[in-house]
Coordinates of C-alpha atoms in Angstrom, one line a residue:
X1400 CA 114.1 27.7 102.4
X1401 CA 111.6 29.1 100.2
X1402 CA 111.6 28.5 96.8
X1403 CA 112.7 31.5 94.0
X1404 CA 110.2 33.4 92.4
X1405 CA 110.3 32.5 88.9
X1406 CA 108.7 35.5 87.4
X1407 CA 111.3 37.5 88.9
X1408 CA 114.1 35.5 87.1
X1409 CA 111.9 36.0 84.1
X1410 CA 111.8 39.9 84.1
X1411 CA 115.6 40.1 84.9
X1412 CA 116.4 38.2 81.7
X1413 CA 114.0 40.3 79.1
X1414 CA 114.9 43.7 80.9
X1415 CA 119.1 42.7 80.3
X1416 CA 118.0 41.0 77.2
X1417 CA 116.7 44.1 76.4
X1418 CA 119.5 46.4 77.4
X1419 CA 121.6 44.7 75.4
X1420 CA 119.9 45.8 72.0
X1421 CA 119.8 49.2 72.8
X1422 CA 121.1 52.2 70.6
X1423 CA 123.0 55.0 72.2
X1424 CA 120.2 57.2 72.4
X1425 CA 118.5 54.3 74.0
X1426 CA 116.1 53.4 71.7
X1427 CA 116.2 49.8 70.5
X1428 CA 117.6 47.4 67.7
X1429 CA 114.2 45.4 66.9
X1430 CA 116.3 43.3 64.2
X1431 CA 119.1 41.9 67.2
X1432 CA 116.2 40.8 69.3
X1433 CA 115.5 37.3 68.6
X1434 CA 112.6 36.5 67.0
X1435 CA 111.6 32.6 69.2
X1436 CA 112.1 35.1 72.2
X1437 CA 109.7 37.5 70.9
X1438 CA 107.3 34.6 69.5
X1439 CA 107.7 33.0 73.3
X1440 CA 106.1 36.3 74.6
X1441 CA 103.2 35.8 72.5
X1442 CA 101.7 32.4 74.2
X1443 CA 103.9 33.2 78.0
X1444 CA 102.0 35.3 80.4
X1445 CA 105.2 35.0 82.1
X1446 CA 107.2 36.5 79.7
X1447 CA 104.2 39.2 77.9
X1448 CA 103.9 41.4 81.0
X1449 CA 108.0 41.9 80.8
X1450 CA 108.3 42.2 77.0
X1451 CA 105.7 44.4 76.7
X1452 CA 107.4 47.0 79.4
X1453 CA 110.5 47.1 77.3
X1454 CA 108.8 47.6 74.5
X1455 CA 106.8 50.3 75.4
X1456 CA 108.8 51.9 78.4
X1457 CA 110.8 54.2 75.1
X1458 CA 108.9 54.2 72.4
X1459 CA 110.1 55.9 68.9
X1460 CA 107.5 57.3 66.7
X1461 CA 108.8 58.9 63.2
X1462 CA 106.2 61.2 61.3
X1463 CA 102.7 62.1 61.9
X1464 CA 101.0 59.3 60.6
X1465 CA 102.3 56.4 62.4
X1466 CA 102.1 59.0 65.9
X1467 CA 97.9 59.4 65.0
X1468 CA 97.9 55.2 64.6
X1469 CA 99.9 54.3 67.9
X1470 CA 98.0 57.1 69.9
X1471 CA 94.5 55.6 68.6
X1472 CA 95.6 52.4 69.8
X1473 CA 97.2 53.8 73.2
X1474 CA 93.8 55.0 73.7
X1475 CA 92.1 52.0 73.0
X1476 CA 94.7 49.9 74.9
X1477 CA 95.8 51.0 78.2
X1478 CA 97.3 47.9 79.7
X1479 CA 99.6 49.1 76.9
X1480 CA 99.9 52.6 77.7
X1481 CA 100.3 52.2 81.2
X1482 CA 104.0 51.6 80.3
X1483 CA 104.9 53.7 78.4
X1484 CA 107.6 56.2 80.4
X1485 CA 109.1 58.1 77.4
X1486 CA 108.3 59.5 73.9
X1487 CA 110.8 60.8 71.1
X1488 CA 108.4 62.1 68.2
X1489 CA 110.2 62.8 65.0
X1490 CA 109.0 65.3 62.5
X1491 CA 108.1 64.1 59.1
X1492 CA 110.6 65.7 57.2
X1493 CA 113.4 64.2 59.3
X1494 CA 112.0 60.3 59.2
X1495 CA 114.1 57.4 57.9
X1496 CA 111.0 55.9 55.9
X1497 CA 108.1 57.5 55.3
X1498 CA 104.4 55.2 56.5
X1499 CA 103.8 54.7 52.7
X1500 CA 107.1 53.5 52.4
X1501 CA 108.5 56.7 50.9
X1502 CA 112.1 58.1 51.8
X1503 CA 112.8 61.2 53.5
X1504 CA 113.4 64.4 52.5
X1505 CA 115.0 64.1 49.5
X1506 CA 112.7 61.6 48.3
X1507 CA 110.2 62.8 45.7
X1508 CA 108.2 60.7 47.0
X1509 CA 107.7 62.0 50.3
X1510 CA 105.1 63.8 51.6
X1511 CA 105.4 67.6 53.3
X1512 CA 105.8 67.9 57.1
X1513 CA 102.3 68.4 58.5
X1514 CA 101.9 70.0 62.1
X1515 CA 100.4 67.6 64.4
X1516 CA 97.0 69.0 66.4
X1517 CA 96.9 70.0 69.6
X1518 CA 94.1 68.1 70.5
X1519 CA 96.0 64.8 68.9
X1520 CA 99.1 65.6 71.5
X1521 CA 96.6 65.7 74.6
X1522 CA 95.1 62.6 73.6
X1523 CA 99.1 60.4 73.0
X1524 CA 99.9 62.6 76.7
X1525 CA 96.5 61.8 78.4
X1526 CA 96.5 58.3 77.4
X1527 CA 100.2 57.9 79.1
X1528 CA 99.7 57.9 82.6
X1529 CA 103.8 57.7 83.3
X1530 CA 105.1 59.5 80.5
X1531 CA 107.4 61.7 82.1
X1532 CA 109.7 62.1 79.5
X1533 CA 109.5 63.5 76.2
X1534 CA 112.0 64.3 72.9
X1535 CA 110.8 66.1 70.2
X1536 CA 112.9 66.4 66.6
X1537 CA 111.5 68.7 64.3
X1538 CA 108.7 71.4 64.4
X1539 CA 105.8 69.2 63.6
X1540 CA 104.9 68.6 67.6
X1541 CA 106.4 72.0 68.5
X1542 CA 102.9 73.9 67.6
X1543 CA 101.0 71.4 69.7
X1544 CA 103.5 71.0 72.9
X1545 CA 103.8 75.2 72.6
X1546 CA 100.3 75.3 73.2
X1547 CA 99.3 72.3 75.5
X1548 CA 97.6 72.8 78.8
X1549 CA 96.6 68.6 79.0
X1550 CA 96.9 66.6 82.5
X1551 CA 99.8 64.7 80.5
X1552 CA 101.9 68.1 79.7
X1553 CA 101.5 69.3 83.2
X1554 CA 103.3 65.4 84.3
X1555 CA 106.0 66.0 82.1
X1556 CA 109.7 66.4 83.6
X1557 CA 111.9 65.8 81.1
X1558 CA 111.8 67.8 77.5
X1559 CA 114.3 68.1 74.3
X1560 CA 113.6 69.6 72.2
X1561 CA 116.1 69.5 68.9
X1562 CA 115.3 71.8 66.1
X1563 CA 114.9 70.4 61.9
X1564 CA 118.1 69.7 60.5
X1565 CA 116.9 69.4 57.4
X1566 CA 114.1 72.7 57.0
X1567 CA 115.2 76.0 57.1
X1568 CA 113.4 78.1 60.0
X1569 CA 110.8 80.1 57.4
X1570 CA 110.1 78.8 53.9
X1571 CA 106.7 77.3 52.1
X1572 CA 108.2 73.9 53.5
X1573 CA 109.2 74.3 56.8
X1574 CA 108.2 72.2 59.2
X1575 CA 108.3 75.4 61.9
X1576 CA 105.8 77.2 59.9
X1577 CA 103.4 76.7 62.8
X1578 CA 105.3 78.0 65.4
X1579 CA 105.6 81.6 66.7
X1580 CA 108.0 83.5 68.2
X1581 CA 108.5 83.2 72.2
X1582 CA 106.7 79.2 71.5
X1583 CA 108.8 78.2 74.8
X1584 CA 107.0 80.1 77.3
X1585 CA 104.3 77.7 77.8
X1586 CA 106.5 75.2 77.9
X1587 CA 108.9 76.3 80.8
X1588 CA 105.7 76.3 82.4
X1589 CA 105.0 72.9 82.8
X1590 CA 104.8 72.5 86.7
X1591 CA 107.0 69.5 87.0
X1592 CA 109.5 70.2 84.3
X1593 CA 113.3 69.4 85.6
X1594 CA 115.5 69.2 82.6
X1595 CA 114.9 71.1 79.6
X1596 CA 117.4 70.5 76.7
X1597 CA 117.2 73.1 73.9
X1598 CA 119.0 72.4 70.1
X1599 CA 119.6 75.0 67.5
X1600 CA 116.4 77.1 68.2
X1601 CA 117.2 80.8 68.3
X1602 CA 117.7 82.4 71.6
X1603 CA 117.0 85.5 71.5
X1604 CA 117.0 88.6 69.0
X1605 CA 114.7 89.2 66.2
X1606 CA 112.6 86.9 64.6
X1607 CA 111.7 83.3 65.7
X1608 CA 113.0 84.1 69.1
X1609 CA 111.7 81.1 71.3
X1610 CA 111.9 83.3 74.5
X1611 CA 110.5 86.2 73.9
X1612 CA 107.6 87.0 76.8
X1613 CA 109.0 84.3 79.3
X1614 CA 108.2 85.9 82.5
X1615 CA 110.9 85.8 85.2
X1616 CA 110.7 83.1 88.3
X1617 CA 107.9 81.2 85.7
X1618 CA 109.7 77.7 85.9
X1619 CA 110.2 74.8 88.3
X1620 CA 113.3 73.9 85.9
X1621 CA 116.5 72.8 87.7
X1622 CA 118.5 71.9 84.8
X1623 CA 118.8 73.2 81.6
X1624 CA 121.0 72.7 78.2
X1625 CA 121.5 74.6 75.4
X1626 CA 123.3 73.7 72.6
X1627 CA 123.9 76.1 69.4
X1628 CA 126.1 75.2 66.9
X1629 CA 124.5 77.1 63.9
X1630 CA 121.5 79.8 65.6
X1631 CA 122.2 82.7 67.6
X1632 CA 122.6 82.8 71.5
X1633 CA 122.1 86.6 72.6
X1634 CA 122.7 87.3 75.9
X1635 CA 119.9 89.2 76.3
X1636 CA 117.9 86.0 75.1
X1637 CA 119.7 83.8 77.6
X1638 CA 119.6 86.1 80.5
X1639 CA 115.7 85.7 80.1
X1640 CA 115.9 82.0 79.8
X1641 CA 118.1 82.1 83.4
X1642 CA 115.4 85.0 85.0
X1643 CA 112.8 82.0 84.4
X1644 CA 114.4 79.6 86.4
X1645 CA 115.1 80.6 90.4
X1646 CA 115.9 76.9 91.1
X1647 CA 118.2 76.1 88.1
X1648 CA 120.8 73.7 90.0
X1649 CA 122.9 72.1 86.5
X1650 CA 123.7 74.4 83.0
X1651 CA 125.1 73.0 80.2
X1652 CA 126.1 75.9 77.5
X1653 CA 127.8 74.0 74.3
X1654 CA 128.4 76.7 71.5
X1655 CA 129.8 79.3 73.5
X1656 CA 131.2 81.3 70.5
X1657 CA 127.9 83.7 70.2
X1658 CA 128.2 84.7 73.9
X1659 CA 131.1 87.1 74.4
X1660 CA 132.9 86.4 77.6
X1661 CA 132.1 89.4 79.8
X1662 CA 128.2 89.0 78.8
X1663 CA 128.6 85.4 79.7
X1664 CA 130.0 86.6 83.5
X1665 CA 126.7 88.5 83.6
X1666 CA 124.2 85.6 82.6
X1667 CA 125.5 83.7 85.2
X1668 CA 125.2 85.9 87.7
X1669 CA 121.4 85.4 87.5
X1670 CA 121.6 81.5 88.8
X1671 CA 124.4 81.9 91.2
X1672 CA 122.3 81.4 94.3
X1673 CA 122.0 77.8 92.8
X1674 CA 123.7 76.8 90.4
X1675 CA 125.9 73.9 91.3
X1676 CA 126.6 72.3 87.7
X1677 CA 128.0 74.3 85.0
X1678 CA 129.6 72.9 81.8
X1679 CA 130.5 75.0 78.6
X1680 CA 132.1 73.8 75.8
X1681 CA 133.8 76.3 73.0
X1682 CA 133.7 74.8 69.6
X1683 CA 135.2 78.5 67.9
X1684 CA 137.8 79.1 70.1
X1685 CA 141.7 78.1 69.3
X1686 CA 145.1 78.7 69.9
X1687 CA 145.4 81.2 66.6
X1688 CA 141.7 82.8 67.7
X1689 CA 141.2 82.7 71.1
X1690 CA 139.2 85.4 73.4
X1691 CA 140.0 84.4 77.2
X1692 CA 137.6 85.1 79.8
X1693 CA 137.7 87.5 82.2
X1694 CA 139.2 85.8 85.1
X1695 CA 136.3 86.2 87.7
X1696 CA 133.7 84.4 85.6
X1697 CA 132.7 82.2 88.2
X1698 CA 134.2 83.1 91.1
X1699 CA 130.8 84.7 92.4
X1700 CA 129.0 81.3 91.7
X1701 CA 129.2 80.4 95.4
X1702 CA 126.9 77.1 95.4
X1703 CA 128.8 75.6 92.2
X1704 CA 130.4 72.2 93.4
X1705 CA 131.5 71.0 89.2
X1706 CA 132.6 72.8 86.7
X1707 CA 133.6 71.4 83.2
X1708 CA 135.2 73.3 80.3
X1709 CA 135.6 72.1 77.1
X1710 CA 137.7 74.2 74.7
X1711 CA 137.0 77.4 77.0
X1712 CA 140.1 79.7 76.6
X1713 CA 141.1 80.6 80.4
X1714 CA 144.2 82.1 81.3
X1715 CA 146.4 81.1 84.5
X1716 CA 145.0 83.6 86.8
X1717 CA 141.3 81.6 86.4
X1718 CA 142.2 78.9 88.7
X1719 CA 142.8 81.0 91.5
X1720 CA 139.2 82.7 91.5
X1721 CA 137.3 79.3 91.4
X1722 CA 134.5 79.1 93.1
X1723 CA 134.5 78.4 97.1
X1724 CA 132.7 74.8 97.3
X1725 CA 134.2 73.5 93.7
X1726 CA 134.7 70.0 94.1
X1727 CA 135.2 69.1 90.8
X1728 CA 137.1 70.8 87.8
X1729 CA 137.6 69.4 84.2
X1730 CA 139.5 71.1 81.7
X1731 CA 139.7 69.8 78.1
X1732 CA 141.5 70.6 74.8
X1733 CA 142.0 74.0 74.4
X1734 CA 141.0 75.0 78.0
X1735 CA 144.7 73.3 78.7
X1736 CA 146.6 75.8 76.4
X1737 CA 147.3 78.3 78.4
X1738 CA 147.1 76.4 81.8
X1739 CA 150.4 74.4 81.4
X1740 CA 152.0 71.9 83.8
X1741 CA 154.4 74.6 85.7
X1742 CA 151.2 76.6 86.0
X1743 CA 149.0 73.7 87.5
X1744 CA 152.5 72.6 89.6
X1745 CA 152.3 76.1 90.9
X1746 CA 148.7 76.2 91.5
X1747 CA 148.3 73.3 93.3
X1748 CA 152.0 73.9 95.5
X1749 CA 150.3 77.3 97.0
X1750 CA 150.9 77.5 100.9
X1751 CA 147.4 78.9 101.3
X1752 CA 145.9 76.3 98.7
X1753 CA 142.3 77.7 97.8
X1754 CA 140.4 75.0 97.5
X1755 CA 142.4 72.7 100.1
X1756 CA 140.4 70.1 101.5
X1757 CA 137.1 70.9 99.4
X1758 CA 138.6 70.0 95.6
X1759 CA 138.1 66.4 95.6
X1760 CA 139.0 65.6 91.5
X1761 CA 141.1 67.9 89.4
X1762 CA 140.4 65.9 85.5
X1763 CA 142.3 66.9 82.5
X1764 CA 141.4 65.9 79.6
X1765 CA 143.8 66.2 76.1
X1766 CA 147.4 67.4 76.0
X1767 CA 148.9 68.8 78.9
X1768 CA 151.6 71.2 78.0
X1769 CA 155.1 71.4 79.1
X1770 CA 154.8 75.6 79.3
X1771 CA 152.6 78.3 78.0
X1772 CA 154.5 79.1 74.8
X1773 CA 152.5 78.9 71.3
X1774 CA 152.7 75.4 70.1
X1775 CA 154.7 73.9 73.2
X1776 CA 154.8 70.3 73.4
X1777 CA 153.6 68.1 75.6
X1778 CA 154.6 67.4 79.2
X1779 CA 157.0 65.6 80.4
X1780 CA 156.2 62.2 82.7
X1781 CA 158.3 64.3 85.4
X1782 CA 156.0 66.8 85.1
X1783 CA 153.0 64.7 85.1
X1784 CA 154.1 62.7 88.3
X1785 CA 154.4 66.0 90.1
X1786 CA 150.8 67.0 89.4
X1787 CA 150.0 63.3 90.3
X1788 CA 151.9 64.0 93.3
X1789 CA 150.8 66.9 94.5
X1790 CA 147.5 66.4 94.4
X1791 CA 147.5 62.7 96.2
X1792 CA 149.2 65.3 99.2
X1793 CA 145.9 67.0 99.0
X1794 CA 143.7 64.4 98.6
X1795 CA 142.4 65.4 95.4
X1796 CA 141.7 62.3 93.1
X1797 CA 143.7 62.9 89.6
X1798 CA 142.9 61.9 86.0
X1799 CA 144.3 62.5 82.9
X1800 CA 143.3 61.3 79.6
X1801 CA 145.1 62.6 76.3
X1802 CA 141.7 61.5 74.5
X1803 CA 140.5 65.1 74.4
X1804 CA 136.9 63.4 72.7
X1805 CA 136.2 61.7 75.8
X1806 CA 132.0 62.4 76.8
X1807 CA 131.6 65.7 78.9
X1808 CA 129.4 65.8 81.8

């Protein structure tokens, strides 16, 4: 029997070791680490190799000074950079601590957000050979990443790209002072880019408009979020956006309160050939101030297989224009207003059951209503053992939580 390889025990302790310590966004708690562990790394070959690849496989880089130190010695240091798989670079004005030990923002002490160089991105990308993934907070890197035509952009398939909360968009401080309007079109671009994540830039309109000039069928992009809370969403914006992207397989819309319905039914006409992901959450919509959807607004989205909405205002006759091939619908807190438990009942006891044998989950998530009056309360367990019923006659797996803040997909 042949002995166990002991570096591989090794490695699977620091990589669950390091796991362990991580924030949500996956970054990592250095202070929870323990420090002999750490120190052990330091005189183990054994234990440097995997250390070192947690380390550096997400690496966190806050303001412009400490990203010109760590890309000098990326440079310099290869067997370092070789692991490094993904970058988030956080603009100056929106850094915990400043390099000099300054504050933030508000401190007085802190210095102005200064756009990063182009040529200082291509060197951190260049010296990266598996950086695939990259999340950028701010507009100090925007100027730079807008503009990039390195070996390291063109290996990039992953980008977010999350907009200053704490500069306004124009202003002798603004840390998007660099940037021009239609910045993204470079970007898009990138020949390997998948997943593109945008966050409170302005789509669209006039001004800063990140869009404007994007050619149509420019982008190998097969997923694509948007999220705007606070900037505008023009359709005509995100109908150029969609016209970039033939292959665009998952869209997540959250914001959907600057898109009225019946434009909305027109965007996604432009990505139905492939669309098979779609996911919109409605933050402005309620039971007092509600605009429903027209009820066909994805029944022409032949490919789509799941379809989430969250706080989407649909209106009984939606579920019976789904889409063909949906194998998966969620509906969450206000999206279950209108769509009570006699409704779903009825839906689901139909003779010539649309999506029979093809819907395989049917996930609710909030309070499911007892009817469709204003302020009805919730259903009755009868009422939710029927649904459960019904669908375990049609093999459709179903799941309801009342936690309406459960993570959307």
């Amino acid at each position: 029997m042949p002995f166990f390889d002991f570096d591989d025990v090794v490695e699977n302790i620091v990589d669950e070791l390091f796991l362990d310590k991580q924030h949500e966004d996956g970054t990592y708690y250095p202070e929870r680490l323990p420090k002999n562990f750490l120190k052990l790394a330091l005189v183990s070959h054994t234990f440097l190799n995997p250390v070192r690849r947690n380390l550096y496989r997400d690496v966190r880089i806050e303001g412009s000074e400490r990203f010109l130190l760590l890309t000098g010695q990326l440079r310099f240091s290869p067997h370092l950079a070789k692991f490094v798989c993904k970058a988030n670079l956080v603009s100056t004005c929106t850094q915990s601590t400043h390099i000099d030990g300054g504050g933030g923002w508000d401190d007085p002490t802190g210095s102005e957000p200064r756009t990063v160089s182009i040529t200082a991105l291509r060197w951190f990308l260049d010296a990266c050979p598996q950086l695939t993934a990259l999340n950028i907070f701010g507009g100090e890197f925007l100027h730079a990443l807008a503009l990039q035509t390195s070996d390291g952009a063109k290996r990039l398939t992953d980008i977010t790209l999350i907009a200053c909360n704490q500069c306004e968009s124009s202003g002798p401080m603004s840390c998007m002072d660099a940037v021009e309007a239609g910045w993204l079109k470079n970007i898009v671009a990138f020949p390997r880019l998948k997943e593109l994540e945008l966050s409170e830039f302005q789509i669209g309109g006039p001004g800063m408009d990140a869009v404007r000039g994007i050619p149509s069928r420019s982008s190998s992009c097969t997923g694509l979020c948007v999220s705007n809370m606070n900037k505008p969403l023009s359709p005509s914006g995100l109908k150029v956006l969609l016209r970039s992207m033939p292959h665009l397989a998952e869209l997540v819309l959250d914001g959907r309160h600057f898109l009225p319905p019946r434009e909305l039914k027109e965007c996604l006409k432009i990505v139905a050939g492939a669309l098979t992901l779609l996911t919109i959450t409605d933050y402005y919509s309620s039971e007092e101030r509600a605009d429903p959807w027209e009820n066909d607004t994805v029944q022409e989205l032949r490919q789509l297989k799941t379809l989430s909405l969250n706080g989407v205002p649909v209106t009984p006759p939606f579920l019976n224009m789904l889409p063909p091939r949906l194998e998966h619908l969620r509906l969450s807190g206000g999206s279950l207003v209108r769509v009570s438990a006699p409704i779903i009942v009825a839906w689901l006891r139909r003779d010539n059951f649309p999506l029979r044998r093809v819907l395989k989950k049917l996930e609710m998530v909030g309070e499911v209503r007892t009817n469709a009056a204003k302020g009805a309360p919730a259903a009755s367990d009868q009422q939710l053992a029927e649904i459960a019923r019904l669908c375990r006659a049609l093999s459709i797996e179903w799941i309801h939580k009342k936690d309406q803040y459960t993570d959307f997909f």
